[in-house]
Every structure is written in structure tokens, then in C-alpha cells.
Short mmCIF file of C-alpha atoms in Angstrom, two decimals:
data_model
loop_
_atom_site.label_atom_id
_atom_site.label_comp_id
_atom_site.label_asym_id
_atom_site.label_seq_id
_atom_site.Cartn_x
_atom_site.Cartn_y
_atom_site.Cartn_z
CA MET A 1 11.44 -38.15 7.67
CA THR A 2 11.31 -36.30 4.36
CA ASN A 3 7.80 -35.03 5.05
CA ARG A 4 8.79 -33.94 8.55
CA SER A 5 11.81 -32.10 7.14
CA ASN A 6 9.62 -30.38 4.59
CA ILE A 7 7.23 -29.23 7.28
CA GLU A 8 10.08 -27.90 9.39
CA LYS A 9 11.54 -25.98 6.44
CA SER A 10 8.13 -24.68 5.49
CA SER A 11 7.42 -23.67 9.07
CA SER A 12 10.77 -21.92 9.15
CA PHE A 13 9.70 -19.86 6.15
CA GLU A 14 6.30 -19.17 7.67
CA PHE A 15 7.84 -18.26 11.02
CA LEU A 16 10.31 -15.86 9.40
CA LEU A 17 7.45 -14.32 7.45
CA VAL A 18 5.21 -13.99 10.51
CA GLU A 19 8.09 -12.63 12.58
CA SER A 20 9.09 -10.06 9.94
CA SER A 21 5.49 -9.08 9.22
CA ALA A 22 4.86 -8.63 12.95
CA ILE A 23 7.95 -6.45 13.35
CA PHE A 24 7.09 -4.30 10.36
CA THR A 25 3.44 -4.10 11.45
CA VAL A 26 4.33 -2.89 14.96
CA ALA A 27 6.60 -0.25 13.43
CA LYS A 28 3.91 0.87 11.01
CA ILE A 29 1.23 0.95 13.70
CA PHE A 30 3.48 3.19 15.78
CA SER A 31 4.02 5.42 12.73
CA LEU A 32 0.38 5.40 11.72
CA GLY A 33 -0.65 6.43 15.21
CA PHE A 34 1.17 9.74 14.78
CA THR A 35 -0.17 10.16 11.23
CA PHE A 36 -3.75 9.52 12.33
CA LEU A 37 -3.38 11.99 15.18
CA ALA A 38 -2.07 14.66 12.81
CA PHE A 39 -4.81 14.16 10.21
CA SER A 40 -7.45 13.87 12.93
CA LEU A 41 -6.49 17.30 14.22
CA LEU A 42 -6.38 18.58 10.65
CA ALA A 43 -9.86 17.20 9.88
CA ARG A 44 -11.26 18.92 12.97
CA ARG A 45 -9.53 22.20 12.10
CA VAL A 46 -10.50 22.49 8.41
CA PRO A 47 -13.77 21.82 6.54
CA PRO A 48 -14.15 18.65 4.40
CA GLU A 49 -13.57 20.69 1.23
CA ILE A 50 -10.07 21.81 2.31
CA PHE A 51 -9.26 18.37 3.72
CA GLY A 52 -10.11 16.93 0.31
CA GLU A 53 -7.85 19.47 -1.44
CA ILE A 54 -4.91 18.57 0.80
CA ASP A 55 -5.44 14.85 0.25
CA PHE A 56 -5.69 15.38 -3.53
CA LEU A 57 -2.38 17.27 -3.71
CA LEU A 58 -0.57 14.79 -1.46
CA SER A 59 -1.81 12.01 -3.75
CA GLY A 60 -0.27 13.97 -6.60
CA VAL A 61 3.08 14.01 -4.77
CA VAL A 62 2.90 10.23 -4.28
CA PHE A 63 2.21 9.76 -7.98
CA LEU A 64 5.17 11.93 -9.04
CA VAL A 65 7.48 10.17 -6.57
CA ASN A 66 6.57 6.75 -7.93
CA LEU A 67 6.88 8.07 -11.46
CA SER A 68 10.42 9.14 -10.56
CA ILE A 69 11.29 5.79 -9.00
CA PHE A 70 9.70 4.13 -12.05
CA GLY A 71 10.15 0.56 -10.93
CA GLN A 72 13.81 0.80 -9.96
CA ASP A 73 13.06 -0.33 -6.39
CA GLN A 74 11.33 -3.48 -7.66
CA ALA A 75 14.07 -4.05 -10.23
CA LEU A 76 16.62 -3.89 -7.43
CA GLY A 77 14.67 -6.43 -5.40
CA ARG A 78 14.47 -8.89 -8.25
CA LEU A 79 18.01 -8.51 -9.59
CA ILE A 80 19.82 -8.36 -6.25
CA ASN A 81 18.49 -11.80 -5.31
CA ASP A 82 20.12 -13.38 -8.37
CA PRO A 83 23.30 -15.42 -7.72
CA ILE A 84 25.78 -12.59 -8.35
CA SER A 85 28.81 -11.21 -6.53
CA SER A 86 28.66 -8.49 -3.87
CA GLU A 87 30.40 -6.05 -6.22
CA GLU A 88 27.73 -6.62 -8.88
CA LYS A 89 25.01 -6.09 -6.28
CA ASN A 90 26.62 -2.80 -5.19
CA ASN A 91 26.84 -1.65 -8.81
CA ILE A 92 23.17 -2.43 -9.41
CA ALA A 93 22.18 -0.61 -6.19
CA PHE A 94 24.20 2.51 -7.00
CA HIS A 95 23.15 2.80 -10.65
CA GLY A 96 19.50 2.25 -9.76
CA PHE A 97 19.75 4.86 -7.02
CA LEU A 98 21.24 7.40 -9.43
CA ILE A 99 18.59 6.72 -12.08
CA GLN A 100 15.83 7.57 -9.60
CA ILE A 101 17.42 10.91 -8.68
CA ILE A 102 17.86 11.85 -12.34
CA TYR A 103 14.25 10.93 -13.13
CA ALA A 104 12.98 13.06 -10.22
CA LEU A 105 14.95 16.12 -11.31
CA LEU A 106 13.85 15.73 -14.93
CA ILE A 107 10.17 15.39 -14.00
CA ILE A 108 9.99 18.42 -11.71
CA THR A 109 12.02 20.48 -14.18
CA PHE A 110 9.66 19.53 -17.03
CA ILE A 111 6.54 20.37 -15.00
CA SER A 112 8.05 23.67 -13.81
CA ILE A 113 8.81 24.71 -17.40
CA LEU A 114 5.24 23.90 -18.43
CA ILE A 115 3.82 25.92 -15.55
CA GLU A 116 6.01 28.92 -16.34
CA ASN A 117 5.18 28.93 -20.04
CA ILE A 118 1.56 27.80 -20.17
CA ASP A 119 -0.61 29.73 -17.73
CA TYR A 120 -3.60 27.52 -18.46
CA LEU A 121 -1.84 24.53 -16.85
CA ASN A 122 -1.72 26.45 -13.57
CA GLY A 123 -5.39 25.65 -13.05
CA ILE A 124 -5.78 22.25 -14.69
CA ILE A 125 -4.78 20.13 -11.69
CA TYR A 126 -6.65 22.27 -9.22
CA SER A 127 -8.41 25.56 -9.86
CA SER A 128 -7.38 27.20 -6.57
CA ASN A 129 -3.67 26.41 -6.89
CA SER A 130 -1.20 29.22 -7.01
CA ARG A 131 2.23 28.70 -8.52
CA LEU A 132 3.76 28.78 -5.06
CA ILE A 133 1.57 25.88 -3.91
CA ILE A 134 2.53 23.85 -6.98
CA TYR A 135 6.23 24.54 -6.48
CA VAL A 136 6.06 23.56 -2.80
CA MET A 137 4.31 20.38 -3.89
CA LEU A 138 6.97 19.64 -6.54
CA ALA A 139 9.87 20.37 -4.17
CA GLN A 140 8.84 17.40 -2.01
CA VAL A 141 9.45 14.93 -4.83
CA PRO A 142 13.29 14.64 -4.90
CA PHE A 143 13.49 14.34 -1.11
CA GLN A 144 10.84 11.63 -1.08
CA VAL A 145 12.69 9.80 -3.85
CA LEU A 146 15.91 9.87 -1.82
CA THR A 147 14.07 8.39 1.17
CA PHE A 148 12.28 5.68 -0.81
CA ALA A 149 15.44 4.75 -2.69
CA SER A 150 17.23 4.30 0.62
CA LEU A 151 14.34 2.25 2.01
CA GLY A 152 14.52 0.01 -1.05
CA LEU A 153 18.21 -0.65 -0.43
CA LEU A 154 17.57 -1.41 3.24
CA GLN A 155 14.59 -3.68 2.51
CA TRP A 156 16.21 -5.89 -0.09
CA SER A 157 19.50 -6.14 1.79
CA ILE A 158 17.35 -7.10 4.85
CA HIS A 159 18.66 -4.41 7.23
CA ARG A 160 15.47 -4.60 9.25
CA ARG A 161 16.39 -2.25 12.07
CA SER A 162 17.49 0.55 9.77
CA TYR A 163 14.50 -0.02 7.51
CA ILE A 164 12.10 0.16 10.45
CA LEU A 165 13.81 3.29 11.81
CA ILE A 166 13.49 5.17 8.52
CA SER A 167 9.92 3.93 8.03
CA ILE A 168 8.95 5.24 11.45
CA LEU A 169 10.72 8.57 10.98
CA SER A 170 9.15 9.08 7.55
CA SER A 171 5.74 9.08 9.24
CA VAL A 172 6.51 10.47 12.70
CA ILE A 173 8.51 13.55 11.62
CA PRO A 174 5.82 14.84 9.15
CA ALA A 175 3.15 14.15 11.76
CA VAL A 176 4.98 15.99 14.54
CA ILE A 177 5.72 19.01 12.35
CA LEU A 178 2.13 19.09 11.08
CA ILE A 179 0.70 18.80 14.62
CA SER A 180 2.96 21.63 15.79
CA SER A 181 1.81 23.79 12.89
CA ILE A 182 -1.87 23.06 13.61
CA ILE A 183 -1.52 23.86 17.31
CA LEU A 184 0.70 26.92 16.98
CA GLY A 185 -0.41 28.60 13.77
CA ASP A 186 -3.03 29.11 11.09
CA THR A 187 -3.89 25.97 9.10
CA ASN A 188 -4.30 26.27 5.35
CA LEU A 189 -3.32 24.46 2.19
CA LEU A 190 0.07 26.15 1.80
CA SER A 191 1.12 25.73 5.44
CA VAL A 192 0.34 22.01 5.36
CA LEU A 193 2.41 21.51 2.20
CA ILE A 194 5.33 23.46 3.71
CA CYS A 195 5.21 21.18 6.78
CA PHE A 196 5.50 18.15 4.52
CA LEU A 197 8.33 19.72 2.52
CA LEU A 198 10.36 20.41 5.65
CA SER A 199 9.78 16.92 7.01
CA ARG A 200 10.70 15.25 3.69
CA LEU A 201 13.99 17.15 3.71
CA ILE A 202 14.87 16.03 7.24
CA VAL A 203 13.97 12.38 6.67
CA SER A 204 15.88 12.19 3.37
CA ILE A 205 19.07 13.46 5.05
CA ILE A 206 18.77 10.80 7.76
CA ALA A 207 18.01 8.06 5.19
CA ILE A 208 21.01 8.93 3.01
CA TYR A 209 23.30 9.05 6.05
CA ILE A 210 22.22 5.56 7.19
CA SER A 211 22.56 4.14 3.66
CA PHE A 212 26.13 5.41 3.40
CA LYS A 213 26.93 4.18 6.90
CA ARG A 214 25.64 0.69 5.97
CA ASN A 215 27.81 0.77 2.81
CA LEU A 216 24.71 0.35 0.65
CA ILE A 217 25.69 3.26 -1.58
CA ILE A 218 29.23 2.78 -2.86
CA TRP A 219 30.55 4.90 -5.71
CA PRO A 220 31.90 2.49 -8.35
CA LYS A 221 35.20 2.91 -10.16
CA ASP A 222 33.37 3.56 -13.43
CA LEU A 223 29.80 4.34 -14.39
CA ASP A 224 28.49 1.47 -16.47
CA LEU A 225 26.30 2.79 -19.28
CA SER A 226 25.31 -0.73 -20.30
CA LEU A 227 24.05 -1.36 -16.75
CA TYR A 228 22.04 1.87 -16.90
CA LYS A 229 20.45 0.63 -20.10
CA ARG A 230 19.76 -2.79 -18.59
CA LEU A 231 18.15 -1.33 -15.49
CA ILE A 232 16.03 1.12 -17.46
CA ILE A 233 14.80 -1.59 -19.85
CA PHE A 234 14.16 -4.07 -17.03
CA SER A 235 12.29 -1.53 -14.91
CA LEU A 236 10.20 -0.14 -17.78
CA PRO A 237 7.20 -2.47 -17.34
CA LEU A 238 7.66 -2.26 -13.54
CA GLY A 239 7.63 1.52 -13.73
CA LEU A 240 4.49 1.52 -15.83
CA VAL A 241 2.81 -0.83 -13.35
CA VAL A 242 3.74 1.26 -10.29
CA GLY A 243 2.86 4.43 -12.16
CA LEU A 244 -0.61 3.08 -12.93
CA GLU A 245 -0.93 1.79 -9.36
CA THR A 246 -0.30 5.24 -7.87
CA PHE A 247 -2.22 6.99 -10.63
CA SER A 248 -5.35 5.08 -9.60
CA PRO A 249 -5.81 6.90 -6.23
CA LEU A 250 -5.23 10.21 -7.99
CA LEU A 251 -7.81 9.27 -10.63
CA GLU A 252 -10.30 8.25 -7.94
CA ARG A 253 -10.03 11.65 -6.26
CA PHE A 254 -10.18 13.51 -9.55
CA LEU A 255 -13.39 11.71 -10.59
CA VAL A 256 -15.02 12.37 -7.21
CA ARG A 257 -14.23 16.06 -7.51
CA PHE A 258 -15.19 16.29 -11.18
CA TYR A 259 -18.45 14.30 -11.09
CA LEU A 260 -19.51 14.99 -7.49
CA ASN A 261 -18.14 17.91 -5.43
CA GLU A 262 -15.36 19.02 -3.07
CA PHE A 263 -17.40 18.08 0.01
CA ASP A 264 -17.67 14.47 -1.21
CA LEU A 265 -13.96 14.54 -2.03
CA GLY A 266 -13.28 15.33 1.64
CA GLN A 267 -15.55 12.46 2.76
CA PHE A 268 -13.77 10.05 0.43
CA ALA A 269 -10.35 11.29 1.58
CA LEU A 270 -11.16 10.61 5.24
CA ALA A 271 -12.62 7.16 4.54
CA ALA A 272 -9.51 6.27 2.53
CA ARG A 273 -7.31 7.48 5.43
CA ILE A 274 -9.18 5.30 7.91
CA CYS A 275 -9.01 2.24 5.67
CA SER A 276 -5.29 2.82 5.26
CA PHE A 277 -5.00 1.00 8.59
CA ILE A 278 -5.76 -2.17 6.58
CA THR A 279 -3.29 -1.09 3.91
CA LEU A 280 -0.75 -0.72 6.72
CA PHE A 281 -0.96 -4.43 7.52
CA GLY A 282 -0.86 -5.22 3.83
CA ALA A 283 2.26 -3.12 3.34
CA ALA A 284 3.95 -4.71 6.36
CA PHE A 285 3.06 -8.16 5.07
CA ALA A 286 4.25 -7.38 1.52
CA THR A 287 7.51 -5.94 2.85
CA ALA A 288 8.31 -9.28 4.47
CA TYR A 289 6.56 -11.50 1.89
CA GLY A 290 8.56 -10.25 -1.10
CA PRO A 291 12.14 -11.09 -0.04
CA TYR A 292 11.26 -14.32 1.79
CA SER A 293 8.97 -15.72 -0.93
CA LEU A 294 11.79 -15.36 -3.46
CA ARG A 295 14.11 -17.32 -1.18
CA PHE A 296 11.74 -20.14 -0.22
CA TYR A 297 9.44 -20.70 -3.23
CA ASN A 298 11.53 -23.67 -4.44
CA TYR A 299 11.08 -25.57 -1.18
CA PRO A 300 9.05 -28.78 -1.66
CA SER A 301 6.32 -27.56 0.69
CA ALA A 302 6.34 -23.92 -0.38
CA LYS A 303 3.00 -24.10 -2.19
CA LYS A 304 1.34 -25.54 0.90
CA SER A 305 2.79 -22.66 2.89
CA PHE A 306 1.48 -20.11 0.40
CA LYS A 307 -2.01 -21.62 0.68
CA LEU A 308 -1.88 -21.39 4.48
CA ILE A 309 -0.65 -17.80 4.30
CA PHE A 310 -3.52 -16.97 1.93
CA LYS A 311 -6.09 -18.42 4.34
CA VAL A 312 -4.60 -16.48 7.27
CA VAL A 313 -4.70 -13.26 5.23
CA VAL A 314 -8.38 -13.91 4.41
CA LEU A 315 -9.12 -14.53 8.10
CA PHE A 316 -7.62 -11.25 9.29
CA SER A 317 -9.23 -9.44 6.35
CA CYS A 318 -12.64 -10.65 7.54
CA PHE A 319 -11.82 -9.43 11.06
CA ALA A 320 -10.86 -5.98 9.71
CA VAL A 321 -13.99 -5.61 7.56
CA ILE A 322 -16.29 -6.60 10.46
CA LEU A 323 -14.51 -4.20 12.82
CA LEU A 324 -14.80 -1.20 10.47
CA SER A 325 -18.43 -2.03 9.66
CA VAL A 326 -19.64 -2.45 13.26
CA TYR A 327 -17.86 0.65 14.58
CA SER A 328 -17.90 2.81 11.42
CA GLN A 329 -19.74 5.77 12.92
CA ASP A 330 -17.73 5.71 16.14
CA ILE A 331 -14.42 5.55 14.25
CA VAL A 332 -15.32 8.44 11.93
CA TRP A 333 -16.56 10.59 14.81
CA PHE A 334 -13.47 9.82 16.88
CA PHE A 335 -11.06 10.80 14.11
CA ALA A 336 -12.85 13.72 12.47
CA GLY A 337 -16.06 14.74 14.22
CA ASN A 338 -19.59 15.20 12.92
CA ASN A 339 -18.61 16.98 9.68
CA PHE A 340 -17.35 13.72 8.20
CA LEU A 341 -20.11 11.31 9.27
CA PRO A 342 -21.28 10.83 5.62
CA SER A 343 -17.98 9.04 5.00
CA THR A 344 -19.14 6.08 7.12
CA LYS A 345 -20.97 4.61 4.14
CA LEU A 346 -17.63 4.28 2.31
CA LEU A 347 -15.79 2.30 4.99
CA LEU A 348 -17.30 -1.07 4.01
CA PRO A 349 -16.46 -1.01 0.27
CA LEU A 350 -13.05 0.61 0.75
CA SER A 351 -12.06 -1.89 3.45
CA VAL A 352 -13.17 -4.79 1.22
CA ALA A 353 -11.15 -3.37 -1.67
CA ALA A 354 -8.06 -3.01 0.55
CA CYS A 355 -8.37 -6.64 1.69
CA ILE A 356 -8.74 -7.90 -1.87
CA ASP A 357 -5.54 -6.04 -2.75
CA ILE A 358 -3.65 -7.77 0.08
CA CYS A 359 -4.91 -11.19 -1.06
CA ASP A 360 -3.81 -10.29 -4.59
CA ASN A 361 -0.23 -9.96 -3.30
CA VAL A 362 -0.36 -13.60 -2.22
CA THR A 363 -2.17 -15.24 -5.14
CA GLY A 364 -0.15 -13.28 -7.70
CA ILE A 365 3.14 -14.68 -6.40
CA GLY A 366 3.89 -16.47 -9.69
CA LEU A 367 4.16 -13.18 -11.59
CA PHE A 368 6.58 -11.83 -9.01
CA ILE A 369 8.75 -14.96 -8.93
CA LYS A 370 8.90 -15.30 -12.73
CA LYS A 371 9.35 -11.55 -13.28
CA ASN A 372 6.52 -11.31 -15.81
CA ASN A 373 5.69 -7.64 -15.37
CA ILE A 374 3.61 -7.16 -18.49
CA TYR A 375 0.73 -9.02 -16.84
CA PHE A 376 0.70 -6.61 -13.91
CA LEU A 377 0.55 -3.77 -16.44
CA PHE A 378 -2.47 -5.34 -18.13
CA SER A 379 -4.27 -5.92 -14.82
CA TYR A 380 -3.83 -2.28 -13.74
CA LEU A 381 -5.09 -1.02 -17.10
CA LEU A 382 -8.08 -3.30 -16.57
CA PHE A 383 -8.55 -1.86 -13.07
CA ILE A 384 -8.59 1.74 -14.36
CA PHE A 385 -10.99 0.91 -17.18
CA VAL A 386 -13.43 -1.06 -15.01
CA PHE A 387 -13.32 1.42 -12.12
CA THR A 388 -13.85 4.48 -14.33
CA SER A 389 -16.66 2.85 -16.32
CA ALA A 390 -18.43 1.50 -13.25
CA PHE A 391 -18.24 4.83 -11.40
CA ILE A 392 -19.58 6.85 -14.33
CA ILE A 393 -22.47 4.37 -14.75
CA LEU A 394 -23.34 4.06 -11.04
CA LYS A 395 -22.77 7.69 -10.03
CA PRO A 396 -26.20 9.07 -11.13
CA TYR A 397 -28.00 6.41 -9.09
CA TYR A 398 -25.89 5.94 -5.96
CA GLY A 399 -23.82 9.13 -5.60
CA LEU A 400 -20.84 8.96 -3.23
CA ILE A 401 -21.23 5.25 -2.39
CA SER A 402 -20.69 4.39 -6.08
CA ILE A 403 -17.00 5.31 -5.82
CA GLY A 404 -16.47 2.64 -3.15
CA TRP A 405 -18.19 -0.27 -4.88
CA SER A 406 -16.64 0.67 -8.23
CA ILE A 407 -13.22 0.26 -6.60
CA VAL A 408 -14.28 -3.12 -5.16
CA LEU A 409 -15.41 -4.39 -8.57
CA ALA A 410 -12.23 -3.19 -10.29
CA GLN A 411 -10.01 -4.58 -7.53
CA LEU A 412 -11.73 -7.96 -7.67
CA LEU A 413 -11.30 -8.28 -11.44
CA LYS A 414 -7.66 -7.18 -11.19
CA ALA A 415 -6.93 -9.78 -8.50
CA ALA A 416 -8.67 -12.53 -10.49
CA THR A 417 -6.68 -11.61 -13.59
CA ASN A 418 -3.36 -11.61 -11.72
CA THR A 419 -4.16 -14.97 -10.12
CA ILE A 420 -5.02 -16.58 -13.47
CA PHE A 421 -1.83 -15.26 -15.08
CA SER A 422 0.23 -16.18 -12.01
CA ASN A 423 -0.90 -19.80 -12.09
CA ARG A 424 0.37 -20.11 -15.64
CA PHE A 425 3.93 -19.73 -14.33
CA TYR A 426 3.73 -20.99 -10.75
CA SER A 427 0.62 -23.08 -10.32
CA VAL A 428 -0.96 -23.17 -6.87
CA ASN A 429 -4.35 -24.66 -6.06
CA TRP A 430 -5.61 -21.85 -3.82
CA GLN A 431 -8.83 -23.72 -2.92
CA PHE A 432 -10.97 -20.58 -3.11
CA GLN A 433 -14.12 -22.62 -2.46
CA SER A 434 -12.86 -23.53 1.03
CA ILE A 435 -12.74 -19.88 2.19
CA MET A 436 -16.03 -18.75 0.65
CA LEU A 437 -18.11 -19.38 3.80
CA PRO A 438 -16.22 -16.95 6.08
CA ILE A 439 -16.15 -14.37 3.27
CA ILE A 440 -19.89 -14.62 2.55
CA PHE A 441 -20.71 -14.48 6.27
CA THR A 442 -18.50 -11.40 6.72
CA LEU A 443 -20.14 -9.58 3.81
CA LEU A 444 -23.68 -10.40 4.95
CA VAL A 445 -23.04 -9.18 8.49
CA SER A 446 -21.23 -6.04 7.31
CA ILE A 447 -23.91 -5.09 4.75
CA PHE A 448 -26.66 -5.64 7.33
CA ILE A 449 -24.90 -3.35 9.80
CA SER A 450 -24.21 -0.66 7.18
CA ILE A 451 -27.90 -0.61 6.17
CA ASN A 452 -29.22 -0.60 9.75
CA SER A 453 -27.73 2.16 11.84
CA LEU A 454 -26.70 1.01 15.31
CA SER A 455 -25.71 4.43 16.57
CA GLY A 456 -25.53 4.45 20.35
CA TYR A 457 -26.15 0.69 20.82
CA TYR A 458 -22.67 -0.01 22.18
CA SER A 459 -23.51 -3.26 23.98
CA LEU A 460 -25.28 -4.63 20.91
CA LYS A 461 -22.32 -3.67 18.71
CA LEU A 462 -19.92 -5.47 21.03
CA ILE A 463 -22.08 -8.60 21.01
CA ILE A 464 -22.39 -8.57 17.21
CA PHE A 465 -18.66 -8.03 16.83
CA MET A 466 -17.62 -10.83 19.22
CA VAL A 467 -20.13 -13.33 17.84
CA SER A 468 -19.16 -12.53 14.25
CA ILE A 469 -15.44 -12.92 15.01
CA SER A 470 -16.09 -16.25 16.73
CA ILE A 471 -18.13 -17.60 13.80
CA VAL A 472 -15.54 -16.48 11.24
CA SER A 473 -12.77 -18.08 13.33
CA TYR A 474 -14.67 -21.37 13.47
CA LEU A 475 -15.36 -21.30 9.71
CA PHE A 476 -11.65 -20.64 9.18
CA LYS A 477 -10.63 -23.54 11.42
CA ILE A 478 -12.66 -26.10 9.50
CA THR A 479 -10.99 -25.07 6.24
CA LEU A 480 -7.53 -26.07 7.52
CA SER A 481 -5.97 -29.34 6.45
CA SER A 482 -3.96 -31.51 8.88
CA TYR A 483 -0.74 -30.16 7.37
CA GLU A 484 -1.92 -26.57 7.80
CA LYS A 485 -2.97 -27.16 11.41
CA LEU A 486 0.45 -28.64 12.17
CA SER A 487 2.25 -25.75 10.44
CA PHE A 488 0.02 -23.25 12.26
CA PHE A 489 0.89 -24.88 15.59
CA ARG A 490 4.63 -24.91 14.82
CA ILE A 491 4.64 -21.22 13.89
CA PHE A 492 3.08 -20.00 17.12
CA SER A 493 4.76 -22.53 19.42
CA ARG A 494 8.28 -21.49 18.40
CA LYS A 495 10.25 -19.56 20.99
#
């Protein structure tokens, strides 16, 4: 009876996770559809060099936004799940929200002062930038911070409908405005940034309105300076981790531009956009995985559930890598046309790197549960060092493709480091050897296809894809234990 009860509780956790991940994934797919349409039209309207410039500057905005948030969203998620009163939770939410706004204003003010007083800085980030372009870029930051801060409140208080609505709007509104601009007017760097600025303003107003309506932002009787200090200290390692995490994409684009050229930057930008479809599933999964894993990790069968979740993530990762490898040329042509066909060679390594990152979210669960942020900081520093070193070494021999495999190597070492550290605090036998066969098969098939062009052989591609998926599914099935098969059945048989 005890074992049956454990399975039912575990299956409840797994079902809630699958259900939430599915809901968030559907919402993100809907959002990503608009985003892909917008950037597809943009890629067909502008040359790769300009597309790369736009992607570089938008990556800069993401970095500054996360630097402004500086771990407060993660701090909220970890502190709000502690056994505290509703009033304490509201105080934490409000003070964390206010800290993010203050950080954003300080950062853009500091950068603006530097730009005004040191002319040389006007060309450091990008040689073709005018001050107007930089200011339009900076103006997006506070509005994005308001939106993300509101999303954090909605996520950790598990207001799924409101969270999904804002998530969809934060992608759909920029995409619609950008598409309208592309169709109706001239497309250039400044016009694209203005479209994003306008959309960020609109979304932030809606997000703040919903947060107030849900009573997630409540002005306290007194501002607690000691709570400010506590939140800032607690979020410091988190902020450094997230800062390094979002600095990495900016660094990748900077190195491509510095060591290669703007044309290759555009190719990399498009390949990264296409592989973001994998990141979309990872983000949807992480959005659900975070809150529920904190609630269920003490269950007797939680570790068995985590192992099953890991295997399922590996399975769908193999599917994604095979799909992008078999249809790489068709996907690139469909989204951007012939000017971006060189980016096809990057889809395999970037998709592998994205899948490793998703798996890292599962196997690093111990660090998240135990709130040991310093280890995340170390792993991201390791990532930056390994990636930069590998790219500089490989670049003279392999050119553009070196950026992709350098990211894979760095991502793999980061994931291994996080897993080792995680198991020191929450030990799980992940049974990596059991999932090596589907991984090795996936890599062999994908590398073979990437080396041998199958352009135009649509029937052959379909056969290879279906056979490969079938073999991977069979290899996955034989890795499942009796407990995992029963849990798997319970998840998908629930009504």
C-alpha cells in the first residue's frame, strides 16, 4: 500500500508538471509563431549583416534587463516558498519589485552619462551606432524589467492564466508591430528598435495592471530597509549567475563579429533564432519544473520521478536534434531564404547545446533546492572560459562552425559540473549509462546527414526521420524500469 501511495503521489507530481509544461509550451508556441513570422520577414527584407546587427543589439537589451533584475526573480521564487505568512510574502514581492526598478534606472542613467561624456564609448559596442540608436536601445530596459518583474510574481504565485497571457502578449505585440513596420515602411536598424520600444511600453502597462488587479503588488505600511538588505545579499550570487548567463549570448555574438565578420554574425543569429524553438520547450518546462520541484522533492518517490523526467527530456531532445538535422536546409530556406543557407551547418551543434542546457535544469535540481548559488556562478565562469578558449583555438581551422561546437563543449562541461555539485546536496542516481544508446545513435545520424547534403530528396528525408525516431523511441523504452513504465502509464492515462 505504501509503495502504491508513493507512486500515486509521484504520478501526481509528474502529471502536474506535464500538464503545466504542456500549457506553457502551447502558449509559447503560439507566441513563437508570431516572433518567427516577424523575424522571417525581417531576414528576407534585410541582408545578413543588418540582421546580425539587430540581433546583437537585442541581445544587449536582454543582458541589461537581466542585469537590472539581478536575481530578484529567482530570490522571490526561493523565498516565497518558505513557510511564511501572506503578509511576509507580499512584503518580499513588493521590495524585490522595487529593487529591480531602481537597478534599471541606475544602469541606464550610468550608461547614458558615460555616452554623453566619453565619445569613444559611442563606438565600442558597435561602430555604426549613433547616440539615438543607443538611447532607443536603453529606453527598452525599464519597460522590460517591469514586465519580467510582473511575470515573476505571477509565476511563483502560480497564476497560470495571467502568466500565460502576459507571456503571449510580450511576444505577439512586438511581432505584430514589427510586421506592420516591415510591410508599411522602410526597414532599418533604428525603425526595428523603435518597434520594440513601443511594444515593450504597451506590454509593461498591461503587466503592471494585471499584477495590481491580482493584488500581487501591495504597498506596505513601511519600507523595510533590513528586508532590502536581505534581498540584495541573497540575490547577489543569483544576479551574478543570471548576468553571466545572459552575457554569454552577447559574448558569442561579439566574438563572431570580432574574429569572423558581420555576414557570419547574421548566419549565427538566424541559426540561434531557429534553435530557440528548442529553448522554448526548455523554458516552458523550467517554468513548471521550478515551482513544482520545490513542493514535491521531499516525497519518498521524488528521486524516481526526477529520473523519469530526465529520460523523457533526453528523448524529446533526441527528436528535436534529428528533426533540425534532417530538415536543416528546408527550415533555413523557409524562414530566411537563400541568403542564410550557410547557417544550416550551425543547426546541429546549437540544437545539441540547447538540449544539454535543458537536461542541466533537471540534473542540477539539488543546487536549486538547497539554494547553493555559488556553484552556478562557478559553472557559468567555466562555460565562458571554455567557450572562449575553444572558439579562439578552433576558429582558424573550422571558421563559422567552430562557434557552434565550442558552445557544445562549454555547455557539456557546465552541465557536468552542475550535476556533480548538485549530487553533493541532493543525490540522485541519474543512470547516464542507460540513455547513452539513444544519444549516440542521434548524434551519428545527425552528423551523417549534416556531412552528406540531402537537398531535394524529400522522400528519403522523411524515411530517415521516421526510422530514426522509431529507433530512438525503442531505445528509450528499453531504458525504463517497471516503476517508470507504470508512472508513464499513469501520467498519460489520467483524465
